[in-house]
Coordinates of C-alpha atoms and ligand atoms in Angstrom, one line a residue:
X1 CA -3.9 11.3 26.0
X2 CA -2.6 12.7 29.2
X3 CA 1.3 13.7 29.2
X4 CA 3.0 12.2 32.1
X5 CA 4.0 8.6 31.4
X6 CA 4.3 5.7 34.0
X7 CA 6.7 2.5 33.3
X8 CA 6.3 -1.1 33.6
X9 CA 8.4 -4.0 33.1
X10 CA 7.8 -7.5 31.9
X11 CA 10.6 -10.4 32.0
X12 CA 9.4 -13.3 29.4
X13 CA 10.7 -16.5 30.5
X14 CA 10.8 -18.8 27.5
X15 CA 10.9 -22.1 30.4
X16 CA 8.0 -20.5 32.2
X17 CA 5.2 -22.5 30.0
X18 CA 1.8 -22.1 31.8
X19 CA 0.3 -25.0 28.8
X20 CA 0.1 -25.9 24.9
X21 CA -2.5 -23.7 23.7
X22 CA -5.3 -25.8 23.3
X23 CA -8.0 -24.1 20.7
X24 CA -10.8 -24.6 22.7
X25 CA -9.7 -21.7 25.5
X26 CA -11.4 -19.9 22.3
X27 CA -14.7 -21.2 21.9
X28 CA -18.1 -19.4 21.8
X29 CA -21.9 -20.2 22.9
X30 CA -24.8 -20.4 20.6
X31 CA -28.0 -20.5 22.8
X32 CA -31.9 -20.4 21.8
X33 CA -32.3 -17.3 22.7
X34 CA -34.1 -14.2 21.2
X35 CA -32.0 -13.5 18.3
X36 CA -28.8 -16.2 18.8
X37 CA -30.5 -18.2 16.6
X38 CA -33.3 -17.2 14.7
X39 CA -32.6 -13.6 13.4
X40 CA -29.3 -14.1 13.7
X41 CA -27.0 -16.7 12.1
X42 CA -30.8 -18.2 10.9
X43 CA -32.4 -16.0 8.7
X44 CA -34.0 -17.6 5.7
X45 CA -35.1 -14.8 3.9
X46 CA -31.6 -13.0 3.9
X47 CA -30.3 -12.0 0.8
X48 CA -27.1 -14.1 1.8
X49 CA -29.2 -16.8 3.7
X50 CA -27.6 -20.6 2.2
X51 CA -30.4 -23.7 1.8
X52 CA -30.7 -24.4 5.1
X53 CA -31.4 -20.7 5.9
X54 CA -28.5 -19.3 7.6
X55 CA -26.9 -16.3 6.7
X56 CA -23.5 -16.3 5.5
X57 CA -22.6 -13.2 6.0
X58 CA -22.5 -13.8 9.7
X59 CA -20.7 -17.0 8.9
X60 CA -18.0 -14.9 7.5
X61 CA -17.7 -13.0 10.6
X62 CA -17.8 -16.2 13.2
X63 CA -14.5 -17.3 10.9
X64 CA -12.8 -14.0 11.5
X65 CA -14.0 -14.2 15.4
X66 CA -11.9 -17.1 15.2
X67 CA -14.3 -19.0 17.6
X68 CA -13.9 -22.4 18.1
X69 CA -15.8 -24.8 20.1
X70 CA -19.7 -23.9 20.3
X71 CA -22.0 -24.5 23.6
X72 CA -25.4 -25.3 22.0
X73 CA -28.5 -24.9 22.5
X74 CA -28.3 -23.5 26.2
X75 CA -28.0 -22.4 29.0
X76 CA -31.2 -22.3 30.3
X77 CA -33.0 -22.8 27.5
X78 CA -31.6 -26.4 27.5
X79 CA -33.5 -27.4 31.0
X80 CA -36.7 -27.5 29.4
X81 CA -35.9 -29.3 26.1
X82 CA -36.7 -32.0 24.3
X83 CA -34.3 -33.1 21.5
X84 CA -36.3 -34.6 19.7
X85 CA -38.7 -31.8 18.8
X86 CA -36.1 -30.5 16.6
X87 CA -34.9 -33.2 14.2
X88 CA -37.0 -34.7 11.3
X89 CA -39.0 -33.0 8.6
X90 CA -39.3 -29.4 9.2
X91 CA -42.7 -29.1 9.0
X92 CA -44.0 -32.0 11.4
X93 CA -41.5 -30.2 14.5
X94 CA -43.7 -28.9 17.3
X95 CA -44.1 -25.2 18.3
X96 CA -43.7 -25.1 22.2
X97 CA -43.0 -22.5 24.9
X98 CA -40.0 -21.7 25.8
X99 CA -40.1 -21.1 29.8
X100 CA -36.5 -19.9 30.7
X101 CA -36.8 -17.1 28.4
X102 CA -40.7 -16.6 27.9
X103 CA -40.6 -17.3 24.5
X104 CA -41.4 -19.4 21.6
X105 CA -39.7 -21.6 20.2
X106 CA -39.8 -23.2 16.8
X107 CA -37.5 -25.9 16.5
X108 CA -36.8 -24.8 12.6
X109 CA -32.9 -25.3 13.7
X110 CA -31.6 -28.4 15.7
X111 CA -28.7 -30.7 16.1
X112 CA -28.6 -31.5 12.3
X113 CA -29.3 -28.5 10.8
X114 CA -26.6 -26.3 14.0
X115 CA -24.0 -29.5 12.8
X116 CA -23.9 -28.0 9.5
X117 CA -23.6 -24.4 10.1
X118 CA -21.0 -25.5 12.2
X119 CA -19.3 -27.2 9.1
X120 CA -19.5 -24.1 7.5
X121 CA -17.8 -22.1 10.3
X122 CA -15.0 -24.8 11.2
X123 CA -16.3 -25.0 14.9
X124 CA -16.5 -28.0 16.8
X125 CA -19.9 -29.1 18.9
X126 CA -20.0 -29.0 22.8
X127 CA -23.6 -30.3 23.1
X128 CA -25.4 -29.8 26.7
X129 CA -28.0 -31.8 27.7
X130 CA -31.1 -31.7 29.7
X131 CA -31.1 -32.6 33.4
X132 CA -33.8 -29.9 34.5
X133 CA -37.1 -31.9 33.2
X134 CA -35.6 -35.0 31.5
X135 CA -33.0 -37.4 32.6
X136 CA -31.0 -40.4 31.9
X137 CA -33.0 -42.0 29.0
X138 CA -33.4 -38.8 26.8
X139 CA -29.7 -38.0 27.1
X140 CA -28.3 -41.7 26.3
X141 CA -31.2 -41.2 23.1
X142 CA -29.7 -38.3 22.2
X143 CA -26.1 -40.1 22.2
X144 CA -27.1 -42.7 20.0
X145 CA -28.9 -39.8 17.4
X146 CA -26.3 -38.2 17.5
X147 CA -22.9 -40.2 17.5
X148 CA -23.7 -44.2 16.6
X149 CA -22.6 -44.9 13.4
X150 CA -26.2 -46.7 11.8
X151 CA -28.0 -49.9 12.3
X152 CA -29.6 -48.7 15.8
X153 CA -33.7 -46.7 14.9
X154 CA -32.2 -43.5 16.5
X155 CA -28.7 -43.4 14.8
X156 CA -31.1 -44.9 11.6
X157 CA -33.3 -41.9 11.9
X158 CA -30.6 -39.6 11.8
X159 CA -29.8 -41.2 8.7
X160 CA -33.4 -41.2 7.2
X161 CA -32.9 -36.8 8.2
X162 CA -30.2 -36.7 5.7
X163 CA -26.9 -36.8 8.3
X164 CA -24.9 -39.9 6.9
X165 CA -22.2 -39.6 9.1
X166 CA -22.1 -39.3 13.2
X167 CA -21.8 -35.9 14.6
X168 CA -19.6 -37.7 16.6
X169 CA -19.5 -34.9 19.7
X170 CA -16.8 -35.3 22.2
X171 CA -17.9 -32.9 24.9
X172 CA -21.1 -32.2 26.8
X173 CA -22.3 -30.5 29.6
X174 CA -24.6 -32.2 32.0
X175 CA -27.2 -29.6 32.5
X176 CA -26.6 -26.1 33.1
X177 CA -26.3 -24.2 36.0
X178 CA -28.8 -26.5 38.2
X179 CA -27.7 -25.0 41.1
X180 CA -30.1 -21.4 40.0
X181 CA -33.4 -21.3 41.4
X182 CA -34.5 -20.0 37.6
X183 CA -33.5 -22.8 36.1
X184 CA -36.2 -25.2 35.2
X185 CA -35.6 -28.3 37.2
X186 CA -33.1 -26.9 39.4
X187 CA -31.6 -29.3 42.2
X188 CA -29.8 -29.4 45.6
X189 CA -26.1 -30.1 45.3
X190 CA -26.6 -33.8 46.7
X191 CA -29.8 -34.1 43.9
X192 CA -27.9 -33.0 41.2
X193 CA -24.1 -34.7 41.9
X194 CA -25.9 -37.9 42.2
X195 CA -27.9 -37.5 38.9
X196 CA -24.8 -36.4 37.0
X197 CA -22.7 -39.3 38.2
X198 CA -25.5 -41.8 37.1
X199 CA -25.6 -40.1 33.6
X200 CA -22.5 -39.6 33.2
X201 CA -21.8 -43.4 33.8
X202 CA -24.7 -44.1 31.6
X203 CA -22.9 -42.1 29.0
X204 CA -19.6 -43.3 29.3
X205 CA -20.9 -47.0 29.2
X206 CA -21.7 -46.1 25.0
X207 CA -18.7 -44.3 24.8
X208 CA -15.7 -44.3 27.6
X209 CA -13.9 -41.1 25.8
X210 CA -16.8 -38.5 26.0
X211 CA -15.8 -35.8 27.9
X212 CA -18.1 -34.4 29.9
X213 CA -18.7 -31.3 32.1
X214 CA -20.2 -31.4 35.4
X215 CA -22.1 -28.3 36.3
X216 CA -20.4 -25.8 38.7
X217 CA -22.0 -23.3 40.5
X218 CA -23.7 -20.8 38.3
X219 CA -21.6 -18.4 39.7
X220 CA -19.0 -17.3 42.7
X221 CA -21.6 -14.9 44.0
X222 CA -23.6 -18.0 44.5
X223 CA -24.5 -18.5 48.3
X224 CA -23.5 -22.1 47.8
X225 CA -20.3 -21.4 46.0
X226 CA -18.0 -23.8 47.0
X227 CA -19.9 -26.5 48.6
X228 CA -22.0 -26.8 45.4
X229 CA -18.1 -27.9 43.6
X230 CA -17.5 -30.2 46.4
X231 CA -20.5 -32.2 46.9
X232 CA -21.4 -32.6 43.4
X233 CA -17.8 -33.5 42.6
X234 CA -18.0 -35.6 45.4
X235 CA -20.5 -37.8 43.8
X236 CA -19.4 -37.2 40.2
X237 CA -15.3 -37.2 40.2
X238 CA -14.6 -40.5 38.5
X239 CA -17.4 -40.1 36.0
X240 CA -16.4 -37.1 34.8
X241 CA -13.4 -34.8 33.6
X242 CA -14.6 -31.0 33.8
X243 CA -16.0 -29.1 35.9
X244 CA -18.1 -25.5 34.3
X245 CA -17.0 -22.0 35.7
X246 CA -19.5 -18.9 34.6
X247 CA -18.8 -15.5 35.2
X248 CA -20.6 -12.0 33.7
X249 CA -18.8 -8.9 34.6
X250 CA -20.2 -5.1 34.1
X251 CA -19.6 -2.1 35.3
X252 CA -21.5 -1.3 38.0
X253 CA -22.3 2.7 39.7
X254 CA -19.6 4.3 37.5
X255 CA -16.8 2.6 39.1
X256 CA -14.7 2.0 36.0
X257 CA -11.4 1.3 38.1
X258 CA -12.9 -1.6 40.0
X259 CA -14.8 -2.8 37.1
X260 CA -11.2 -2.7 34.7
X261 CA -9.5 -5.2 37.1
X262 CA -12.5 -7.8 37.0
X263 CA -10.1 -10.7 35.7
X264 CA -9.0 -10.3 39.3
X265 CA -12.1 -12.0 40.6
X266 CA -12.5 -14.8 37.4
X267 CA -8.6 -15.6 38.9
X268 CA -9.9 -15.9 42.4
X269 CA -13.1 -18.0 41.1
X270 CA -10.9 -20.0 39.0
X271 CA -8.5 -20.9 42.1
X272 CA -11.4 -21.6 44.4
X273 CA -12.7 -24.1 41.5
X274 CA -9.4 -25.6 41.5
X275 CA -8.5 -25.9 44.8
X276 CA -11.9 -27.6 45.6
X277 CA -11.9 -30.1 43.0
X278 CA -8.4 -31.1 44.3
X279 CA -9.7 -30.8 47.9
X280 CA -12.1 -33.6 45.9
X281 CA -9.7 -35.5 44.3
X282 CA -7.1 -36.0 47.1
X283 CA -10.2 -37.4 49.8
X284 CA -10.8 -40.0 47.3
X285 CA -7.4 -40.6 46.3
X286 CA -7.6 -40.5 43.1
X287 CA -4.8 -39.9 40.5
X288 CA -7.3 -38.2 38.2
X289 CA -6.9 -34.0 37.7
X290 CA -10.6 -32.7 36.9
X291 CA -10.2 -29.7 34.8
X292 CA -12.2 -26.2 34.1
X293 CA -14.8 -25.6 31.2
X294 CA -15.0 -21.9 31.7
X295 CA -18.0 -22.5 29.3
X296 CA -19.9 -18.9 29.9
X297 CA -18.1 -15.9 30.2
X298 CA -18.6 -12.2 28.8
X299 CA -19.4 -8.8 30.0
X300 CA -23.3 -8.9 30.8
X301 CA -25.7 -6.0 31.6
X302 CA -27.2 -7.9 33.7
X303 CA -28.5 -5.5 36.7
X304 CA -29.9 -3.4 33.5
X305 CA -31.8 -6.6 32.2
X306 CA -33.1 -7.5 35.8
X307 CA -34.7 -4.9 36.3
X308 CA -36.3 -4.3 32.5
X309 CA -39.3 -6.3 31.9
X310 CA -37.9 -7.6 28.2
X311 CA -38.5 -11.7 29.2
X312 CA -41.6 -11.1 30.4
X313 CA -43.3 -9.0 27.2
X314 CA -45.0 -12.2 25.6
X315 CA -44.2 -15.4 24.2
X316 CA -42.6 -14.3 20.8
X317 CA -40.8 -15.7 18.6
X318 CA -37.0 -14.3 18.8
X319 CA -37.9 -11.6 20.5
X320 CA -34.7 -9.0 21.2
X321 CA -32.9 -10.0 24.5
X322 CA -30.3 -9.6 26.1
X323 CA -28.9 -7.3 23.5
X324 CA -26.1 -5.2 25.0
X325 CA -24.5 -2.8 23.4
X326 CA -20.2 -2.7 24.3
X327 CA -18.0 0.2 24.7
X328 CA -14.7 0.6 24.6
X329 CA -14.1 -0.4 28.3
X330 CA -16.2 -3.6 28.3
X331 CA -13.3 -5.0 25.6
X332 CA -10.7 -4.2 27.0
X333 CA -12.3 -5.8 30.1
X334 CA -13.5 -8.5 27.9
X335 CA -9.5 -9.0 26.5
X336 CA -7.9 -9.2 29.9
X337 CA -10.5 -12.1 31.1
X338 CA -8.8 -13.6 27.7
X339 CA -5.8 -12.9 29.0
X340 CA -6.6 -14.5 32.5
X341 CA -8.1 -17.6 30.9
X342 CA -4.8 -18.1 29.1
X343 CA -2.5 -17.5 32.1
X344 CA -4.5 -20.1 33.7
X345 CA -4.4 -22.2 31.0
X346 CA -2.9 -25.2 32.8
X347 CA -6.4 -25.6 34.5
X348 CA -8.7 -24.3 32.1
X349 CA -8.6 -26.1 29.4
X350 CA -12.0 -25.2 27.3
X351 CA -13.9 -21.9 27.8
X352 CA -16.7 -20.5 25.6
X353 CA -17.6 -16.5 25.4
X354 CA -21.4 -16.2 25.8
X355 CA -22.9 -15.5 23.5
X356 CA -21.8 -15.3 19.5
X357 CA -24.7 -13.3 17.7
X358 CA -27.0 -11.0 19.0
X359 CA -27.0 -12.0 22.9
X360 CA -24.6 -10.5 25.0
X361 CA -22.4 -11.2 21.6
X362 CA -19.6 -10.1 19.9
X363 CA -21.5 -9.9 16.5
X364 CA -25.3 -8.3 15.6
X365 CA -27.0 -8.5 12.5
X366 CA -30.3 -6.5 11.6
X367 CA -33.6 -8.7 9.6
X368 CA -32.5 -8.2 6.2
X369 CA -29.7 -5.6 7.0
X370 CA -26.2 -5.4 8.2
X371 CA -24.0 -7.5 10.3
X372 CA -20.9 -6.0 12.4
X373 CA -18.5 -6.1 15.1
X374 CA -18.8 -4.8 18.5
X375 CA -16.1 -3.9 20.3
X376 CA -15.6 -7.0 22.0
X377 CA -15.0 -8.8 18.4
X378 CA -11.9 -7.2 18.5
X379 CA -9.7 -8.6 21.6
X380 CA -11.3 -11.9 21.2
X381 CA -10.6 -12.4 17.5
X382 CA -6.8 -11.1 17.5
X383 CA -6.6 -13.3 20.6
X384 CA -7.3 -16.1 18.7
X385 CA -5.6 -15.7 15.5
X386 CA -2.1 -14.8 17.0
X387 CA -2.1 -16.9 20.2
X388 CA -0.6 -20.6 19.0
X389 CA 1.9 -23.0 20.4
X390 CA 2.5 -22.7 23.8
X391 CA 1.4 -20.2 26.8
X392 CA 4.0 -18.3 29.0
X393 CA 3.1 -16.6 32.2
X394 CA 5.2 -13.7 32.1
X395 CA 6.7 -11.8 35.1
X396 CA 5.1 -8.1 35.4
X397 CA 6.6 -5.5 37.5
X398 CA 4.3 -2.6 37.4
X399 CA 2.3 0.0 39.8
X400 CA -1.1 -0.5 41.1
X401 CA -4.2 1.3 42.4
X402 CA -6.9 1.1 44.8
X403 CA -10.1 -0.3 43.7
X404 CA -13.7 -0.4 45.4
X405 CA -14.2 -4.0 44.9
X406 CA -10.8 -5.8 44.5
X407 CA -8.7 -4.1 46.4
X408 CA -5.2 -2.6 45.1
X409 CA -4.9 -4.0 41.3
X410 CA -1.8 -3.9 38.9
X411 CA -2.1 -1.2 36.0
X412 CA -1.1 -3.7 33.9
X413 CA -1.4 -7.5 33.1
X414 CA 0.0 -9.3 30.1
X415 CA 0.4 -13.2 28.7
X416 CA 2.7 -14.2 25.9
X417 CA 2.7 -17.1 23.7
X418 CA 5.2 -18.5 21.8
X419 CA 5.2 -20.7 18.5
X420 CA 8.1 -21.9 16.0
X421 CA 8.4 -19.3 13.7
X422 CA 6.4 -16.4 15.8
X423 CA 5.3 -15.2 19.7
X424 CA 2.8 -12.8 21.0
X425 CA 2.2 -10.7 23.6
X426 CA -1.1 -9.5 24.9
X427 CA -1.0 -6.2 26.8
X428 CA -3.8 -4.3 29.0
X429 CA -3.8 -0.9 30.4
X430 CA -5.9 -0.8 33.2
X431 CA -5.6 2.8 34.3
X432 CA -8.0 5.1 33.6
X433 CA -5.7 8.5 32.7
X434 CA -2.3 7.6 32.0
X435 CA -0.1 6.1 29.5
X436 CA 1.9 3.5 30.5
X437 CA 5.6 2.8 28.8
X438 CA 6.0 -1.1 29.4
X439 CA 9.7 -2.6 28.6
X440 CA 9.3 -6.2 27.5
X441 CA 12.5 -8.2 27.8
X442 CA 12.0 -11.2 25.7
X443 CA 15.3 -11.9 24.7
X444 CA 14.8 -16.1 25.6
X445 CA 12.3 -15.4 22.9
X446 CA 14.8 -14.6 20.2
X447 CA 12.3 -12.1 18.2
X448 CA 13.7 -10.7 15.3
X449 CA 11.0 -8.7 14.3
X450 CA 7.6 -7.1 14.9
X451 CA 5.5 -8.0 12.8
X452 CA 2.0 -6.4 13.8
X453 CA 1.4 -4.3 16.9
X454 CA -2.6 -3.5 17.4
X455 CA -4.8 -1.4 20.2
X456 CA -8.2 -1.0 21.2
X457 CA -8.3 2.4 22.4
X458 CA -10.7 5.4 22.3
X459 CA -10.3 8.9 24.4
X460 CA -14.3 8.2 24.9
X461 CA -13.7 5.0 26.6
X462 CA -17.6 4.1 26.6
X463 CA -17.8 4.9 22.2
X464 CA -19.6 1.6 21.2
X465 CA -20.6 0.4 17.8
X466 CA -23.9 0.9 16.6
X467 CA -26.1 -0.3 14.0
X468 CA -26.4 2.7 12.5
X469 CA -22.6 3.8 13.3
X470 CA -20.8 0.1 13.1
X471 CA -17.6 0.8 12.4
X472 CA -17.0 3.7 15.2
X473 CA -14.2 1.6 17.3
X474 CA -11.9 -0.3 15.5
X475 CA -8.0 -1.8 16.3
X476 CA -5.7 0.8 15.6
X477 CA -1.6 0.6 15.1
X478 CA 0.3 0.6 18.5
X479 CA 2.3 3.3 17.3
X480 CA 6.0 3.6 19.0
X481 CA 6.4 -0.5 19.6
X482 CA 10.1 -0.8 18.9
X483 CA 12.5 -4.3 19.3
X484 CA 16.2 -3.4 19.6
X485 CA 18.3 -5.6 21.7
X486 CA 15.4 -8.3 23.1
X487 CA 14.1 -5.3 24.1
X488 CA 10.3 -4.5 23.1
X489 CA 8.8 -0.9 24.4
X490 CA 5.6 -0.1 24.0
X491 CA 3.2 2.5 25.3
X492 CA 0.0 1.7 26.4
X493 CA -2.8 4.0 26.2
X494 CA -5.1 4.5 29.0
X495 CA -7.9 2.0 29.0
X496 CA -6.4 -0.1 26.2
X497 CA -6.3 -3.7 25.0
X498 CA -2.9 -4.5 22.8
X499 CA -1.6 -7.3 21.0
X500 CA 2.4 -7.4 19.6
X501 CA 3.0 -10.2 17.1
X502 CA 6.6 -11.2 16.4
X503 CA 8.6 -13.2 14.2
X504 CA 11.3 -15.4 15.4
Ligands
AHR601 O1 -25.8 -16.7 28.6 C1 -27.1 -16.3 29.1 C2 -27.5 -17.2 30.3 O2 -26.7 -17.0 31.3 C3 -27.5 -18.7 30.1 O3 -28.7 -19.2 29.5 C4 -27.4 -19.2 31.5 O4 -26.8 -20.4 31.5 C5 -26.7 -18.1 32.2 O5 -27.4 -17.8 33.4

């Protein structure tokens, strides 16, 4: 650690309450997609595997993740679906190709079988459904499967398939990302608002307190960005109530300072969302406030991928893709887009980190090995165990520096939460070489005591875990955290993620 030590200061304003922390800013994303699913929390032959096949050992680790609500089955893998390929008897599901990933799939998991892991895990279901080659009738089939009660064939043949009771799923996305020329069935803004409004009425015609998510653009780099929120909202406002944000971040030609202050640009694309949808709602006068599904987010290889050949190598089943492998650098990055999410909190109101196992994920597992955590597990999990009660933007007073891509950035961004009997602040260094020694007044908090104080920190900023090295990085004590006087002082390492947990 380098010697010379920079100071911040945070004011904590116990009025300044950004939202009630809603558990679904926590949730995750379970796709079919190489190993996600099978090979990864599906593994029959596991020495921990449960009837159904899935391995509880990974269940163990989803619990400590802390994850909440699950995105399933896709992404992209969810354009070319059909639902009904994986419910019934095991052995009579058909075997089909899986286009948006070159792959096969086996339908050996579905809605009944995922609704039970989920049971196992504590997670709630946010189910998407397919607007790429089906439509209307297929998703209004897959509402009655999956949440009428009995007495209609579908909910009747859910019933026959050993599921008693309803799944009774309150969110879905319409689609995904239809505005990507990859995805199968992808539409024009005008194409796509008009078929979501019609569903979405359709849908809301069973069931008038669905929530559902309207698909944003799949990105802010999108040409489209923008217009894509408008027109479809356009069409869509009064049938729905979210609207998706995704977002992949990585570092990109070595330039770790730009790539450390990428929550800037998730705040920029969240604004933009929320300023359109507004723009939106105002035109038509409407009293209704459409909020944010930040439903994928993560650090993503992606340029790395691109230019690999790894979707293209055959039609396997669960072949490895999309496996990336996260330093140091990539969770703190990943903690401060937690951070970000929270701050905004009063906007977005559900957001799921893509992916859980395997994929771009904060847990791997090995065939008939190991599971562990990657970095990223770390932020994410903490996160989600200590964050509870309400969200408080704090005020941060602290230095910046010049970035490549985002222009001059703070060194350091924090978000508090406060609770009862505890509060806890969240803490990211962004600078590259020096400590920084942040004074925390939270005296409207009226902390009595610390009661844990964590870091993710490494002086190799890119050490990662690795199968055959898995617990390399781990949280380590934030030594030096003192409370005297509504005062808390901590120092930061360089390139760090913290967390400070208090009682009060
Ligand atoms: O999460 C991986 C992929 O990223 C998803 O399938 C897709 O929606 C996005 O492009």
């Amino acid at each position: 650690m380098n010697s010379t030590v920079t100071k911040a200061t945070i004011v904590v304003d116990r009025s300044a309450v950004v939202a009630p922390v809603n558990r679904r800013i926590f949730g995750s994303f379970v796709e079919h997609l190489g190993r996600c699913v099978y090979d990864g929390i599906h593994e029959p032959t596991h020495a921990t595997a449960n009837e159904d096949g899935f391995r509880l050992d990974v269940v163990e680790l989803v619990k400590e993740l802390g994850s909440t609500t699950i995105r399933y089955p896709g992404g992209n893998f969810v354009s070319g679906f059909r639902w009904e390929d994986s419910v019934g008897p095991r052995e009579n599901r058909p075997v089909r190709r899986d286009l948006a990933w070159h792959s096969i799939e086996t339908n050996q998991v579905g809605l009944d079988e995922f609704s039970r892991w989920l049971k196992l895990t504590g997670s709630e279901l946010m189910l998407a459904v397919n607007l790429g080659t089906r439509g209307i009738e297929a998703v209004v089939d897959l509402l009655d499967y999956a949440n009428h009660p009995g007495g209609t064939t579908l909910s009747d043949a859910r019933i026959k398939n050993g599921t008693e009771e309803p799944h009774n799923v309150r969110m879905w996305c319409l689609g995904n990302e239809m505005d990507g020329p990859w995805q199968t069935g992808y539409m024009s803004a005008d194409d796509y608002g008009k078929l979501a409004a019609r569903t979405a009425q359709a849908m809301k015609a069973a069931d008038k307190d669905l929530e559902l998510v309207v698909c944003g653009s799949s990105g802010s780099a999108m040409p489209t960005f923008g217009d894509w929120e408008r027109t479809v909202l356009e069409h869509s406002y009064e049938h729905v109530d979210y609207i998706s944000c995704h977002a992949y971040y990585q570092e990109r030609d070595g330039d770790l300072g730009s790539y450390l202050a990428s929550s800037l640009d998730m705040k920029y694309f969240i604004d933009t969302v929320a300023a359109t949808a507004d723009h939106v709602g105002n035109k038509l006068r409407s009293s209704k406030k459409i909020k944010l599904s930040f439903d994928e987010w993560n650090i993503w290889y992606l340029d790395e991928h691109r230019a690999s050949d790894e979707v293209n190598d055959g039609w396997r089943v669960a072949p490895r893709q999309l496996e990336d492998v996260y330093s140091v650098a990539d969770a703190v990055v990943l903690g401060n887009l937690l951070i970000t999410l929270l701050q905004n909190h009063d906007r977005v109101a559900s957001a799921s980190l893509a992916q859980l196992v395997n994929v771009i994920a904060p847990i791997m597992t090995e065939p008939g090995g190991a599971a562990w955590r990657q970095t990223t597990f770390f932020p994410f999990s903490v996160m989600s165990r200590l964050a509870g009660g309400e969200v408080l933007r704090p005020r941060i007073d602290a230095g910046t520096y010049r970035t490549a891509v985002h222009g001059d950035a703070p060194l350091v961004d924090s978000v508090v939460t406060v609770d009862d009997g505890a509060a806890a602040v969240f803490l990211v260094n962004r600078g590259r070489t020096e400590p920084i020694e942040v004074s925390i007044d939270v005296r409207s908090l009226a902390a009595t005591a610390i009661t844990e104080a964590v870091t993710l920190h490494d002086d190799d900023v890119y050490a990662k875990n690795t199968l055959d090295d898995q617990e390399r990085v781990g949280l380590k004590t934030l030594e030096e955290a003192v409370l005297a006087g509504g005062m808390l002082t901590v120092t930061l390492p360089p390139v760090s993620w913290s967390a400070v947990a208090l009682a009060r």
